[in-house]
Short mmCIF file of C-alpha atoms and ligand atoms in Angstrom, two decimals:
data_model
loop_
_atom_site.label_atom_id
_atom_site.label_comp_id
_atom_site.label_asym_id
_atom_site.label_seq_id
_atom_site.Cartn_x
_atom_site.Cartn_y
_atom_site.Cartn_z
CA MET A 1 108.32 69.81 129.51
CA LYS A 2 107.02 68.46 126.25
CA ALA A 3 108.78 69.62 123.06
CA ILE A 4 109.05 68.75 119.37
CA VAL A 5 112.72 67.98 118.80
CA VAL A 6 114.91 67.47 115.72
CA ASN A 7 118.58 66.56 115.25
CA PRO A 8 119.78 68.54 112.22
CA PRO A 9 121.38 67.92 109.83
CA ASN A 10 120.03 64.40 110.39
CA LYS A 11 116.45 63.69 109.39
CA GLY A 12 113.71 62.81 111.87
CA VAL A 13 111.52 64.41 114.55
CA GLU A 14 110.21 63.30 117.92
CA VAL A 15 107.87 64.57 120.61
CA ARG A 16 109.63 64.14 123.95
CA GLU A 17 110.27 65.59 127.38
CA ILE A 18 113.12 68.12 127.61
CA GLU A 19 114.75 69.74 130.63
CA TYR A 20 114.08 73.47 130.85
CA ASP A 21 114.35 75.81 133.83
CA VAL A 22 111.20 77.97 133.72
CA LYS A 23 112.35 79.80 136.87
CA SER A 24 115.43 81.39 135.27
CA ILE A 25 113.64 84.52 134.04
CA GLY A 26 115.94 87.53 133.67
CA GLU A 27 114.91 91.08 134.63
CA LYS A 28 114.04 91.99 131.04
CA GLN A 29 112.57 88.61 130.07
CA ALA A 30 109.18 86.93 130.11
CA LEU A 31 108.03 83.34 130.54
CA ILE A 32 105.66 82.48 127.70
CA LYS A 33 103.16 79.64 127.42
CA THR A 34 102.89 78.43 123.82
CA ILE A 35 99.39 78.66 122.35
CA ALA A 36 100.12 77.55 118.78
CA ASN A 37 102.80 76.93 116.16
CA GLY A 38 102.39 77.09 112.41
CA ILE A 39 104.13 74.51 110.22
CA CYS A 40 105.88 75.60 107.03
CA GLY A 41 108.19 74.24 104.35
CA THR A 42 111.27 75.19 106.38
CA ASP A 43 110.13 72.91 109.24
CA ARG A 44 109.55 70.05 106.80
CA GLY A 45 112.94 70.74 105.18
CA ILE A 46 114.62 70.34 108.59
CA VAL A 47 112.65 67.17 109.46
CA SER A 48 113.51 65.59 106.10
CA GLY A 49 117.21 66.47 106.53
CA LEU A 50 117.27 68.49 103.30
CA LEU A 51 117.79 71.92 104.87
CA LYS A 52 121.53 71.74 105.35
CA PHE A 53 122.00 75.07 107.14
CA SER A 54 119.83 73.95 110.07
CA ARG A 55 121.85 73.29 113.23
CA PRO A 56 121.33 72.84 117.00
CA PRO A 57 122.37 75.56 119.49
CA ALA A 58 126.14 75.64 120.17
CA GLY A 59 127.17 72.78 122.44
CA LYS A 60 123.93 70.82 121.96
CA ASN A 61 123.10 67.99 119.59
CA SER A 62 119.35 68.55 119.27
CA LEU A 63 117.14 71.51 118.40
CA VAL A 64 113.61 72.40 119.49
CA LEU A 65 111.79 72.94 116.18
CA GLY A 66 109.35 75.74 115.37
CA HIS A 67 109.59 79.39 114.30
CA GLU A 68 105.94 80.32 113.60
CA ASN A 69 104.55 81.02 117.05
CA LEU A 70 101.84 82.51 119.24
CA GLY A 71 102.06 82.55 123.02
CA GLN A 72 100.73 84.11 126.20
CA ILE A 73 102.81 85.66 128.96
CA VAL A 74 102.76 83.76 132.24
CA GLU A 75 105.30 85.81 134.18
CA THR A 76 107.53 88.84 133.59
CA GLY A 77 110.92 89.91 134.95
CA SER A 78 111.10 92.96 137.24
CA LYS A 79 112.31 95.35 134.52
CA VAL A 80 109.86 94.36 131.75
CA LEU A 81 107.99 97.55 130.87
CA ARG A 82 105.74 96.89 127.86
CA PHE A 83 104.19 93.52 128.75
CA LYS A 84 102.20 92.00 131.59
CA LYS A 85 100.89 88.58 132.55
CA GLY A 86 98.10 87.48 130.19
CA ASP A 87 99.34 89.45 127.15
CA TYR A 88 99.42 87.56 123.86
CA VAL A 89 102.74 87.73 122.04
CA VAL A 90 104.60 86.55 118.95
CA SER A 91 108.39 86.14 119.20
CA ILE A 92 110.54 87.28 116.31
CA VAL A 93 112.68 84.54 114.76
CA ARG A 94 116.12 85.91 113.89
CA ARG A 95 118.54 87.25 116.50
CA GLY A 96 121.39 89.41 115.19
CA CYS A 97 125.16 88.82 115.11
CA GLY A 98 125.81 91.77 117.44
CA LYS A 99 128.58 92.94 115.12
CA CYS A 100 127.35 94.37 111.81
CA SER A 101 125.66 97.77 111.42
CA ASN A 102 122.36 96.25 110.33
CA CYS A 103 122.14 93.92 113.34
CA LEU A 104 123.11 96.77 115.67
CA SER A 105 120.26 98.85 114.19
CA GLY A 106 117.38 96.36 114.45
CA ARG A 107 117.77 95.09 110.88
CA GLN A 108 119.16 91.61 111.56
CA ASP A 109 117.15 90.52 108.52
CA PHE A 110 119.94 92.25 106.53
CA CYS A 111 122.80 90.77 108.62
CA GLU A 112 126.12 91.14 106.79
CA THR A 113 128.20 88.58 108.70
CA GLY A 114 125.79 85.65 108.52
CA GLU A 115 126.53 84.96 112.20
CA PHE A 116 122.88 85.39 113.26
CA VAL A 117 120.79 82.62 114.83
CA GLU A 118 117.15 81.76 114.06
CA ALA A 119 114.78 80.16 116.55
CA GLY A 120 113.84 76.63 115.53
CA ILE A 121 116.02 76.80 112.41
CA ARG A 122 119.70 77.43 113.19
CA GLY A 123 121.59 77.82 116.43
CA LEU A 124 118.66 78.66 118.73
CA ASP A 125 115.88 76.50 120.17
CA GLY A 126 112.48 77.17 118.63
CA PHE A 127 108.94 77.52 119.91
CA MET A 128 107.42 74.04 119.53
CA ARG A 129 107.42 73.41 123.28
CA GLU A 130 105.05 74.00 126.17
CA MET A 131 106.86 77.11 127.43
CA PHE A 132 109.89 79.27 126.73
CA ILE A 133 111.65 82.35 128.11
CA ASP A 134 112.38 85.24 125.77
CA ASP A 135 113.73 88.80 125.96
CA GLU A 136 111.21 91.63 125.97
CA GLU A 137 112.95 93.23 122.97
CA TYR A 138 112.07 90.23 120.76
CA LEU A 139 108.34 90.18 121.58
CA ILE A 140 105.50 91.60 119.49
CA LYS A 141 102.28 92.46 121.33
CA ILE A 142 99.14 90.90 119.83
CA PRO A 143 95.86 92.81 120.34
CA SER A 144 93.17 90.49 121.75
CA GLU A 145 91.00 91.23 118.65
CA ILE A 146 93.34 89.26 116.36
CA VAL A 147 94.52 86.41 118.61
CA ASP A 148 92.58 83.90 116.47
CA VAL A 149 94.55 84.82 113.32
CA ALA A 150 97.89 85.86 114.86
CA ILE A 151 99.55 82.52 114.06
CA LEU A 152 99.83 83.96 110.53
CA LEU A 153 101.95 86.91 111.74
CA GLU A 154 105.37 85.28 111.34
CA PRO A 155 104.89 84.20 107.72
CA LEU A 156 103.19 87.55 107.03
CA SER A 157 106.13 89.53 108.47
CA ASN A 158 108.37 88.17 105.69
CA VAL A 159 105.81 89.22 103.07
CA VAL A 160 105.51 92.70 104.61
CA LYS A 161 109.28 93.09 104.41
CA ALA A 162 109.34 92.21 100.70
CA TYR A 163 106.39 94.54 100.02
CA ASN A 164 108.09 97.41 101.89
CA GLU A 165 111.32 96.80 99.98
CA LEU A 166 109.44 96.91 96.68
CA MET A 167 107.62 100.14 97.48
CA GLN A 168 110.81 101.82 98.69
CA THR A 169 112.86 100.67 95.71
CA GLN A 170 110.20 101.64 93.17
CA ARG A 171 110.57 105.24 94.30
CA ARG A 172 113.49 105.20 91.82
CA MET A 173 110.87 106.77 89.44
CA ILE A 174 107.14 107.56 89.25
CA TRP A 175 105.42 104.18 89.60
CA TRP A 176 102.03 105.21 90.90
CA CYS A 177 99.11 105.68 88.52
CA LYS A 178 97.88 109.02 87.18
CA ASP A 179 95.38 109.29 90.05
CA GLY A 180 98.12 108.66 92.61
CA SER A 181 96.89 105.12 93.43
CA TYR A 182 98.23 101.72 92.30
CA ASP A 183 94.91 100.72 90.65
CA CYS A 184 96.57 100.47 87.22
CA ARG A 185 99.34 98.07 88.36
CA ASN A 186 99.19 94.31 87.89
CA ALA A 187 100.70 92.04 90.54
CA VAL A 188 101.14 88.38 89.58
CA ILE A 189 101.91 85.88 92.31
CA ILE A 190 103.26 82.42 91.50
CA GLY A 191 102.05 79.91 94.09
CA SER A 192 98.95 79.70 96.27
CA GLY A 193 100.46 78.44 99.53
CA PRO A 194 100.23 80.64 102.63
CA ILE A 195 103.02 82.94 101.41
CA GLY A 196 101.43 83.30 97.96
CA LEU A 197 98.05 84.09 99.50
CA LEU A 198 99.54 86.60 101.96
CA PHE A 199 101.33 88.35 99.07
CA SER A 200 98.00 88.38 97.21
CA LEU A 201 96.29 89.91 100.24
CA ILE A 202 98.84 92.66 100.73
CA PHE A 203 98.72 93.70 97.06
CA SER A 204 94.91 93.36 96.84
CA SER A 205 94.36 95.48 99.91
CA GLN A 206 96.60 98.17 98.35
CA ASN A 207 94.34 97.99 95.26
CA PHE A 208 96.77 96.39 92.81
CA ASN A 209 95.09 94.04 90.30
CA VAL A 210 96.13 90.62 91.59
CA THR A 211 96.45 87.33 89.72
CA ILE A 212 97.41 84.13 91.54
CA LEU A 213 99.05 81.38 89.45
CA ASN A 214 99.36 77.67 90.02
CA LYS A 215 99.87 74.58 87.85
CA ARG A 216 96.49 73.18 88.91
CA ASP A 217 92.91 74.26 89.47
CA PRO A 218 92.24 76.07 92.75
CA SER A 219 90.74 74.15 95.65
CA PRO A 220 87.28 75.39 96.75
CA ILE A 221 88.92 77.16 99.72
CA GLU A 222 91.54 78.84 97.49
CA LEU A 223 88.81 79.95 95.09
CA GLU A 224 86.78 81.43 97.94
CA ILE A 225 89.84 83.21 99.38
CA ALA A 226 90.69 84.66 95.94
CA ARG A 227 87.06 85.75 95.44
CA GLN A 228 86.93 87.52 98.81
CA MET A 229 90.04 89.56 98.08
CA GLY A 230 89.01 90.21 94.46
CA ALA A 231 91.95 88.31 92.91
CA ASN A 232 91.97 86.11 89.79
CA PHE A 233 93.21 82.53 90.06
CA ILE A 234 94.70 81.05 86.89
CA ASN A 235 95.71 77.44 86.25
CA ILE A 236 98.77 78.24 84.13
CA LYS A 237 98.62 74.79 82.48
CA LYS A 238 95.20 75.59 81.02
CA GLU A 239 95.19 79.33 80.58
CA SER A 240 97.76 82.06 79.89
CA ILE A 241 97.97 85.48 81.51
CA SER A 242 96.28 88.13 79.42
CA THR A 243 97.80 91.21 81.08
CA ASN A 244 101.30 92.55 81.30
CA ILE A 245 102.97 92.39 84.70
CA ASP A 246 104.18 95.25 86.91
CA VAL A 247 105.33 93.10 89.79
CA LEU A 248 105.98 89.35 89.55
CA ILE A 249 106.47 87.42 92.79
CA ASP A 250 107.76 83.88 92.76
CA THR A 251 106.98 81.84 95.88
CA SER A 252 107.77 78.49 94.22
CA GLY A 253 111.56 78.62 93.85
CA HIS A 254 111.25 76.96 90.45
CA PRO A 255 113.05 78.92 87.69
CA SER A 256 110.78 77.18 85.17
CA ALA A 257 107.78 78.84 86.85
CA PHE A 258 108.91 82.45 86.51
CA ILE A 259 111.43 82.64 83.63
CA PRO A 260 108.77 82.06 80.92
CA LEU A 261 106.76 84.97 82.38
CA LEU A 262 109.58 87.53 82.35
CA ASN A 263 108.77 88.65 78.80
CA LYS A 264 105.41 89.86 80.14
CA LEU A 265 107.07 92.32 82.50
CA ASN A 266 106.28 95.97 81.85
CA LYS A 267 108.85 98.73 81.72
CA ASN A 268 110.15 99.66 85.22
CA SER A 269 108.62 96.52 86.69
CA ALA A 270 109.97 94.24 89.42
CA LEU A 271 110.62 90.54 89.99
CA ILE A 272 110.69 89.43 93.62
CA LEU A 273 112.18 86.02 94.38
CA PHE A 274 110.89 84.57 97.62
CA GLY A 275 110.58 80.80 97.20
CA THR A 276 113.49 78.38 97.41
CA THR A 277 113.83 74.79 96.29
CA GLY A 278 116.56 72.45 95.10
CA GLY A 279 117.57 70.59 92.00
CA GLU A 280 116.16 72.54 89.08
CA ALA A 281 118.24 74.29 86.43
CA SER A 282 117.01 76.76 83.85
CA GLU A 283 118.79 78.86 81.27
CA ILE A 284 118.78 82.66 81.07
CA THR A 285 119.50 83.83 77.53
CA ALA A 286 121.39 86.95 76.47
CA GLU A 287 118.13 88.14 74.84
CA LEU A 288 116.43 87.97 78.22
CA VAL A 289 119.29 89.90 79.84
CA THR A 290 118.87 92.58 77.17
CA PHE A 291 115.12 92.69 77.82
CA LEU A 292 115.67 93.15 81.58
CA VAL A 293 118.27 95.87 80.98
CA GLU A 294 116.26 97.75 78.36
CA ASN A 295 113.18 97.76 80.58
CA ASN A 296 114.79 98.80 83.89
CA VAL A 297 113.53 95.60 85.50
CA LEU A 298 114.29 95.39 89.20
CA LEU A 299 115.14 91.93 90.57
CA PHE A 300 115.60 91.18 94.24
CA GLY A 301 115.48 88.27 96.64
CA SER A 302 114.01 88.73 100.09
CA VAL A 303 114.26 86.73 103.30
CA ASN A 304 113.26 87.13 106.95
CA ALA A 305 111.79 90.30 108.50
CA SER A 306 112.53 93.05 111.00
CA LYS A 307 110.62 93.73 114.20
CA LYS A 308 109.01 96.70 112.41
CA ASP A 309 107.74 94.34 109.68
CA PHE A 310 106.08 92.20 112.38
CA GLU A 311 104.48 95.35 113.82
CA ASP A 312 103.21 96.38 110.38
CA GLY A 313 101.90 92.83 110.01
CA VAL A 314 99.81 93.23 113.19
CA ASN A 315 98.14 96.24 111.57
CA PHE A 316 97.51 94.39 108.30
CA LEU A 317 95.96 91.41 110.15
CA THR A 318 93.70 93.77 112.10
CA VAL A 319 92.42 95.47 108.94
CA TRP A 320 92.06 92.22 106.95
CA LYS A 321 90.15 90.45 109.70
CA TYR A 322 87.35 92.98 109.31
CA ARG A 323 87.74 93.77 105.61
CA TYR A 324 87.69 90.10 104.54
CA PRO A 325 85.60 88.32 107.19
CA SER A 326 86.57 84.64 107.70
CA LEU A 327 89.26 84.74 104.99
CA LEU A 328 92.22 84.53 107.38
CA ASN A 329 90.57 81.75 109.42
CA LYS A 330 90.04 79.78 106.20
CA MET A 331 93.80 79.74 105.65
CA VAL A 332 94.21 77.44 108.67
CA THR A 333 93.11 74.17 107.07
CA LYS A 334 94.14 71.75 109.84
CA VAL A 335 94.80 71.92 113.60
CA VAL A 336 96.67 69.07 115.31
CA LYS A 337 97.82 68.19 118.84
CA PRO A 338 101.59 68.21 119.57
CA GLU A 339 101.60 64.39 119.64
CA GLU A 340 100.29 64.38 116.06
CA ALA A 341 102.91 66.86 114.82
CA PRO A 342 105.38 64.26 113.41
CA ASP A 343 102.67 62.98 111.00
CA VAL A 344 102.05 66.44 109.51
CA LEU A 345 105.77 67.30 109.57
CA TYR A 346 106.71 64.23 107.52
CA ALA A 347 103.88 64.62 105.03
CA LYS A 348 101.80 67.63 104.00
CA PRO A 349 98.07 67.02 104.64
CA LYS A 350 95.92 67.04 101.49
CA GLY A 351 94.54 70.48 100.60
CA GLU A 352 96.80 72.20 103.12
CA ILE A 353 97.15 75.95 103.22
CA LYS A 354 98.39 76.23 106.83
CA THR A 355 98.58 73.42 109.39
CA VAL A 356 98.75 74.55 113.01
CA ILE A 357 99.82 72.76 116.21
CA SER A 358 97.58 73.74 119.14
CA TRP A 359 99.07 73.48 122.65
CA THR A 360 95.92 74.48 124.54
ZN1 LIG B 401 124.80 90.95 111.55
#
């Protein structure tokens, strides 16, 4: 079958035929036809050879790329209970080490050994191929009402995890407003890529005041998306933020983007680090450390997501599709055929929010 294949840690990508036995379905497995894959920075990092932790499955020298996925079940094993032929599904990405308490409790996103594998990233073939077999336990059911936006579920699941972590951790004190809502809290999101916009959506729909930051003016699509969700969009090179910040989320990975904003953090506020990049250094002063200490500022990094976060994401997508009509569809700015994937994997299309590979 046709697949999009990489050879990490070497750079490069090719669309080619691979051998795959679609008949070897286990009792608790399903054969899935790929509908679509999303492309993200991780995929481009692997293709460019910069993402050094990417590796093929054990004993192989190439890796099928792709972790953002949407598929449809073609056939199920005899002991599959929750799915049937024709169901739409999203496969979760990380598979646990089978050793640590978190992995043995469905929280492989908090794996303690680091011996997990991730589809299309490290140690496990991904979803950029015509078909694949997966275990029932790793599948998320997609209601037919949201099939058109479900390609956003995988990136959203990571955002849901970070949001859930924040809300749980902020129970360290009273953080809600006097009326019991979060209307008085300001969320500032650095970056307006798909992750930045999904963070903006989750905070907007929970009635935080949301400001999206970038180093440039918004594109017309970004402006329309921000307007629909009621968020401000600020070009930080032209304008400064007028409010204090209760939760600051960095999706850029650039210390120079978030460190200058830390002095705007309110008491008992939080900084969530989500983006990663290479090469940049920035100094943290003792005065800043004192400020963070004196103000009980919470700082955490967040990666990956649990199956429960995917399931919560399904509910968010369902609500948002009707609350913000056409907003989620607008986030998909380009759809390409598998044969065209190398072009958009080597270079980001202009004005991209999310580029999707369609297999149908
Ligand atoms: Zn583990």
